Amino acid sequence: MRLHRCAEIGCRELIKLGFDYCDKHYRLRINDYHNRKSEADKLSSKTLRGQHDIAERNREYNSSVRDELGHEFYNTKQWKRISEYIKQRDMYTSSVDGRVYGKGDLIVDHLIPRRLLNTMAEQYDVSNLWLLTKAQHNHKTAIENKMSDNKLKHLSRDWWIKILKD
């Protein structure tokens, strides 16, 4: 087997052909690269171009990776129809604060989370659906993640409104 020296100046470690650095220096260089990249990303996110790039990466993630994670339900034709129906039924008004929002500002949310519903009919049941803003939806999801499934099944719409208004 042919070997050569690590490309790091002063290192005399022998490594296989096809590699430039020994394990020690490779790890140091990779860590340094990740640190510089995270610093550059922080600076970039403060510019309009950086924010545009982040939004583009998120859009790409949502269209390619998210479906593989089990979110394909929200891209079905039936869900899109029901979602539009709920928005029209509630006249684009948030169920929590009663304010009217634009078409893209509201999310149709399940009062009882989808993972606790057994059948597709229950998942499409319009009595279990309501409109929330993105901020309210994120707040509700954070609360749901801290609660037991048994308790989540029995929470009422009024309880959620009270909690999300605070």
PDB file of C-alpha atoms in Angstrom:
ATOM      1  CA  MET A   1       0.000   0.000   0.000  1.00  0.00           C
ATOM      2  CA  ARG A   2       1.372   3.408  -0.963  1.00  0.00           C
ATOM      3  CA  LEU A   3       1.503   6.112   1.680  1.00  0.00           C
ATOM      4  CA  HIS A   4       2.397   9.778   1.840  1.00  0.00           C
ATOM      5  CA  ARG A   5       2.770  12.422   4.536  1.00  0.00           C
ATOM      6  CA  CYS A   6      -0.045  14.593   5.910  1.00  0.00           C
ATOM      7  CA  ALA A   7      -0.271  17.955   4.110  1.00  0.00           C
ATOM      8  CA  GLU A   8      -0.234  19.880   7.412  1.00  0.00           C
ATOM      9  CA  ILE A   9       3.084  21.671   7.763  1.00  0.00           C
ATOM     10  CA  GLY A  10       5.282  19.921  10.307  1.00  0.00           C
ATOM     11  CA  CYS A  11       3.151  16.750  10.537  1.00  0.00           C
ATOM     12  CA  ARG A  12       5.031  13.568   9.719  1.00  0.00           C
ATOM     13  CA  GLU A  13       2.018  11.199   9.928  1.00  0.00           C
ATOM     14  CA  LEU A  14       1.812   8.710   7.032  1.00  0.00           C
ATOM     15  CA  ILE A  15      -1.606   8.351   5.390  1.00  0.00           C
ATOM     16  CA  LYS A  16      -3.117   6.526   2.390  1.00  0.00           C
ATOM     17  CA  LEU A  17      -3.049   8.041  -1.056  1.00  0.00           C
ATOM     18  CA  GLY A  18      -6.258   9.907  -1.824  1.00  0.00           C
ATOM     19  CA  PHE A  19      -6.330  11.683   1.541  1.00  0.00           C
ATOM     20  CA  ASP A  20      -4.628  15.003   2.213  1.00  0.00           C
ATOM     21  CA  TYR A  21      -4.616  15.124   6.020  1.00  0.00           C
ATOM     22  CA  CYS A  22      -4.292  12.710   8.914  1.00  0.00           C
ATOM     23  CA  ASP A  23      -7.374  12.219  11.128  1.00  0.00           C
ATOM     24  CA  LYS A  24      -6.203  14.739  13.732  1.00  0.00           C
ATOM     25  CA  HIS A  25      -5.645  17.574  11.260  1.00  0.00           C
ATOM     26  CA  TYR A  26      -8.696  16.679   9.202  1.00  0.00           C
ATOM     27  CA  ARG A  27     -10.928  17.077  12.300  1.00  0.00           C
ATOM     28  CA  LEU A  28      -9.247  20.385  13.180  1.00  0.00           C
ATOM     29  CA  ARG A  29      -9.800  21.723   9.663  1.00  0.00           C
ATOM     30  CA  ILE A  30     -13.439  20.539   9.532  1.00  0.00           C
ATOM     31  CA  ASN A  31     -14.210  22.148  12.914  1.00  0.00           C
ATOM     32  CA  ASP A  32     -12.547  25.369  11.773  1.00  0.00           C
ATOM     33  CA  TYR A  33     -14.576  25.269   8.542  1.00  0.00           C
ATOM     34  CA  HIS A  34     -17.869  24.787  10.425  1.00  0.00           C
ATOM     35  CA  ASN A  35     -17.055  27.629  12.816  1.00  0.00           C
ATOM     36  CA  ARG A  36     -16.227  30.027   9.970  1.00  0.00           C
ATOM     37  CA  LYS A  37     -19.347  28.952   8.046  1.00  0.00           C
ATOM     38  CA  SER A  38     -21.668  29.535  11.024  1.00  0.00           C
ATOM     39  CA  GLU A  39     -20.145  32.985  11.578  1.00  0.00           C
ATOM     40  CA  ALA A  40     -20.598  33.826   7.889  1.00  0.00           C
ATOM     41  CA  ASP A  41     -24.222  32.585   8.021  1.00  0.00           C
ATOM     42  CA  LYS A  42     -24.920  34.803  11.062  1.00  0.00           C
ATOM     43  CA  LEU A  43     -23.555  37.842   9.250  1.00  0.00           C
ATOM     44  CA  SER A  44     -25.329  36.941   6.023  1.00  0.00           C
ATOM     45  CA  SER A  45     -28.713  36.555   7.747  1.00  0.00           C
ATOM     46  CA  LYS A  46     -28.574  40.255   8.625  1.00  0.00           C
ATOM     47  CA  THR A  47     -28.596  41.279   4.945  1.00  0.00           C
ATOM     48  CA  LEU A  48     -31.550  41.231   2.552  1.00  0.00           C
ATOM     49  CA  ARG A  49     -29.737  38.799   0.252  1.00  0.00           C
ATOM     50  CA  GLY A  50     -28.998  36.501   3.185  1.00  0.00           C
ATOM     51  CA  GLN A  51     -32.635  36.561   4.297  1.00  0.00           C
ATOM     52  CA  HIS A  52     -33.695  35.795   0.722  1.00  0.00           C
ATOM     53  CA  ASP A  53     -31.299  32.826   0.621  1.00  0.00           C
ATOM     54  CA  ILE A  54     -32.654  31.494   3.931  1.00  0.00           C
ATOM     55  CA  ALA A  55     -36.231  31.776   2.654  1.00  0.00           C
ATOM     56  CA  GLU A  56     -35.194  29.969  -0.539  1.00  0.00           C
ATOM     57  CA  ARG A  57     -33.570  27.130   1.445  1.00  0.00           C
ATOM     58  CA  ASN A  58     -36.709  26.830   3.592  1.00  0.00           C
ATOM     59  CA  ARG A  59     -38.892  26.727   0.472  1.00  0.00           C
ATOM     60  CA  GLU A  60     -36.694  24.003  -1.014  1.00  0.00           C
ATOM     61  CA  TYR A  61     -36.790  22.050   2.262  1.00  0.00           C
ATOM     62  CA  ASN A  62     -40.580  22.308   2.436  1.00  0.00           C
ATOM     63  CA  SER A  63     -41.040  21.085  -1.119  1.00  0.00           C
ATOM     64  CA  SER A  64     -38.548  18.204  -1.068  1.00  0.00           C
ATOM     65  CA  VAL A  65     -37.753  16.972   2.449  1.00  0.00           C
ATOM     66  CA  ARG A  66     -40.881  17.735   4.423  1.00  0.00           C
ATOM     67  CA  ASP A  67     -43.083  15.280   2.496  1.00  0.00           C
ATOM     68  CA  GLU A  68     -40.667  12.504   3.397  1.00  0.00           C
ATOM     69  CA  LEU A  69     -41.094  13.377   7.077  1.00  0.00           C
ATOM     70  CA  GLY A  70     -44.834  12.621   7.006  1.00  0.00           C
ATOM     71  CA  HIS A  71     -46.337  15.979   6.099  1.00  0.00           C
ATOM     72  CA  GLU A  72     -47.754  14.834   2.764  1.00  0.00           C
ATOM     73  CA  PHE A  73     -51.243  14.988   4.335  1.00  0.00           C
ATOM     74  CA  TYR A  74     -51.173  18.786   4.067  1.00  0.00           C
ATOM     75  CA  ASN A  75     -50.398  18.646   0.345  1.00  0.00           C
ATOM     76  CA  THR A  76     -53.370  16.451  -0.596  1.00  0.00           C
ATOM     77  CA  LYS A  77     -56.110  17.885  -2.771  1.00  0.00           C
ATOM     78  CA  GLN A  78     -58.754  17.035  -0.150  1.00  0.00           C
ATOM     79  CA  TRP A  79     -56.898  18.887   2.628  1.00  0.00           C
ATOM     80  CA  LYS A  80     -56.387  21.938   0.436  1.00  0.00           C
ATOM     81  CA  ARG A  81     -60.128  22.038  -0.343  1.00  0.00           C
ATOM     82  CA  ILE A  82     -61.118  21.656   3.299  1.00  0.00           C
ATOM     83  CA  SER A  83     -58.527  24.231   4.357  1.00  0.00           C
ATOM     84  CA  GLU A  84     -59.921  26.747   1.882  1.00  0.00           C
ATOM     85  CA  TYR A  85     -63.464  25.927   3.036  1.00  0.00           C
ATOM     86  CA  ILE A  86     -62.535  26.599   6.692  1.00  0.00           C
ATOM     87  CA  LYS A  87     -60.924  29.928   5.761  1.00  0.00           C
ATOM     88  CA  GLN A  88     -64.049  30.981   3.867  1.00  0.00           C
ATOM     89  CA  ARG A  89     -66.367  29.644   6.586  1.00  0.00           C
ATOM     90  CA  ASP A  90     -64.571  31.687   9.242  1.00  0.00           C
ATOM     91  CA  MET A  91     -64.153  34.653   6.845  1.00  0.00           C
ATOM     92  CA  TYR A  92     -60.362  34.776   7.315  1.00  0.00           C
ATOM     93  CA  THR A  93     -60.833  35.626  10.989  1.00  0.00           C
ATOM     94  CA  SER A  94     -58.535  34.242  13.675  1.00  0.00           C
ATOM     95  CA  SER A  95     -60.423  32.041  16.114  1.00  0.00           C
ATOM     96  CA  VAL A  96     -58.395  33.430  19.014  1.00  0.00           C
ATOM     97  CA  ASP A  97     -58.349  37.206  18.634  1.00  0.00           C
ATOM     98  CA  GLY A  98     -61.236  37.714  16.185  1.00  0.00           C
ATOM     99  CA  ARG A  99     -59.156  39.844  13.803  1.00  0.00           C
ATOM    100  CA  VAL A 100     -59.316  39.475  10.021  1.00  0.00           C
ATOM    101  CA  TYR A 101     -56.063  38.458   8.314  1.00  0.00           C
ATOM    102  CA  GLY A 102     -54.840  37.993   4.752  1.00  0.00           C
ATOM    103  CA  LYS A 103     -55.102  34.695   2.907  1.00  0.00           C
ATOM    104  CA  GLY A 104     -51.527  33.583   3.619  1.00  0.00           C
ATOM    105  CA  ASP A 105     -51.444  34.710   7.248  1.00  0.00           C
ATOM    106  CA  LEU A 106     -53.749  32.035   8.679  1.00  0.00           C
ATOM    107  CA  ILE A 107     -53.257  28.324   9.292  1.00  0.00           C
ATOM    108  CA  VAL A 108     -56.052  25.781   9.526  1.00  0.00           C
ATOM    109  CA  ASP A 109     -55.270  23.854  12.697  1.00  0.00           C
ATOM    110  CA  HIS A 110     -56.667  20.734  14.374  1.00  0.00           C
ATOM    111  CA  LEU A 111     -57.989  21.375  17.895  1.00  0.00           C
ATOM    112  CA  ILE A 112     -57.191  17.763  18.753  1.00  0.00           C
ATOM    113  CA  PRO A 113     -53.830  17.007  17.079  1.00  0.00           C
ATOM    114  CA  ARG A 114     -53.875  14.753  14.018  1.00  0.00           C
ATOM    115  CA  ARG A 115     -51.648  12.159  15.649  1.00  0.00           C
ATOM    116  CA  LEU A 116     -54.416  11.453  18.195  1.00  0.00           C
ATOM    117  CA  LEU A 117     -57.122  10.951  15.575  1.00  0.00           C
ATOM    118  CA  ASN A 118     -57.671   7.388  14.392  1.00  0.00           C
ATOM    119  CA  THR A 119     -59.409   7.672  11.023  1.00  0.00           C
ATOM    120  CA  MET A 120     -59.056   9.929   8.004  1.00  0.00           C
ATOM    121  CA  ALA A 121     -62.667  11.001   8.518  1.00  0.00           C
ATOM    122  CA  GLU A 122     -61.724  12.373  11.947  1.00  0.00           C
ATOM    123  CA  GLN A 123     -58.727  14.197  10.452  1.00  0.00           C
ATOM    124  CA  TYR A 124     -60.988  15.935   7.920  1.00  0.00           C
ATOM    125  CA  ASP A 125     -63.785  16.664  10.442  1.00  0.00           C
ATOM    126  CA  VAL A 126     -64.540  20.400  10.124  1.00  0.00           C
ATOM    127  CA  SER A 127     -65.735  20.654  13.743  1.00  0.00           C
ATOM    128  CA  ASN A 128     -62.153  19.891  14.839  1.00  0.00           C
ATOM    129  CA  LEU A 129     -60.642  22.601  12.613  1.00  0.00           C
ATOM    130  CA  TRP A 130     -60.120  26.305  13.302  1.00  0.00           C
ATOM    131  CA  LEU A 131     -58.047  29.236  12.074  1.00  0.00           C
ATOM    132  CA  LEU A 132     -54.922  30.487  13.828  1.00  0.00           C
ATOM    133  CA  THR A 133     -52.218  32.945  12.888  1.00  0.00           C
ATOM    134  CA  LYS A 134     -48.744  31.487  12.433  1.00  0.00           C
ATOM    135  CA  ALA A 135     -47.631  32.842  15.822  1.00  0.00           C
ATOM    136  CA  GLN A 136     -50.689  31.400  17.575  1.00  0.00           C
ATOM    137  CA  HIS A 137     -50.170  28.064  15.824  1.00  0.00           C
ATOM    138  CA  ASN A 138     -46.505  27.917  16.895  1.00  0.00           C
ATOM    139  CA  HIS A 139     -47.499  28.774  20.481  1.00  0.00           C
ATOM    140  CA  LYS A 140     -50.207  26.085  20.499  1.00  0.00           C
ATOM    141  CA  THR A 141     -47.799  23.494  19.069  1.00  0.00           C
ATOM    142  CA  ALA A 142     -45.212  24.293  21.751  1.00  0.00           C
ATOM    143  CA  ILE A 143     -47.849  23.828  24.464  1.00  0.00           C
ATOM    144  CA  GLU A 144     -49.076  20.566  22.884  1.00  0.00           C
ATOM    145  CA  ASN A 145     -45.559  19.154  22.907  1.00  0.00           C
ATOM    146  CA  LYS A 146     -45.404  19.574  26.685  1.00  0.00           C
ATOM    147  CA  MET A 147     -48.778  17.927  27.423  1.00  0.00           C
ATOM    148  CA  SER A 148     -49.843  14.293  27.619  1.00  0.00           C
ATOM    149  CA  ASP A 149     -51.929  12.807  24.822  1.00  0.00           C
ATOM    150  CA  ASN A 150     -54.776  11.948  27.195  1.00  0.00           C
ATOM    151  CA  LYS A 151     -55.114  15.555  28.350  1.00  0.00           C
ATOM    152  CA  LEU A 152     -54.907  16.902  24.789  1.00  0.00           C
ATOM    153  CA  LYS A 153     -57.915  14.816  23.744  1.00  0.00           C
ATOM    154  CA  HIS A 154     -60.134  16.551  26.294  1.00  0.00           C
ATOM    155  CA  LEU A 155     -59.172  20.216  25.911  1.00  0.00           C
ATOM    156  CA  SER A 156     -61.918  22.509  24.631  1.00  0.00           C
ATOM    157  CA  ARG A 157     -61.820  25.320  22.117  1.00  0.00           C
ATOM    158  CA  ASP A 158     -62.566  27.827  24.916  1.00  0.00           C
ATOM    159  CA  TRP A 159     -59.609  26.591  26.964  1.00  0.00           C
ATOM    160  CA  TRP A 160     -57.281  27.026  23.990  1.00  0.00           C
ATOM    161  CA  ILE A 161     -58.626  30.538  23.292  1.00  0.00           C
ATOM    162  CA  LYS A 162     -58.019  31.533  26.907  1.00  0.00           C
ATOM    163  CA  ILE A 163     -54.454  30.172  26.869  1.00  0.00           C
ATOM    164  CA  LEU A 164     -53.499  31.605  23.473  1.00  0.00           C
ATOM    165  CA  LYS A 165     -54.850  35.084  24.266  1.00  0.00           C
ATOM    166  CA  ASP A 166     -52.431  35.492  27.186  1.00  0.00           C
TER     167      ASP A 166
END
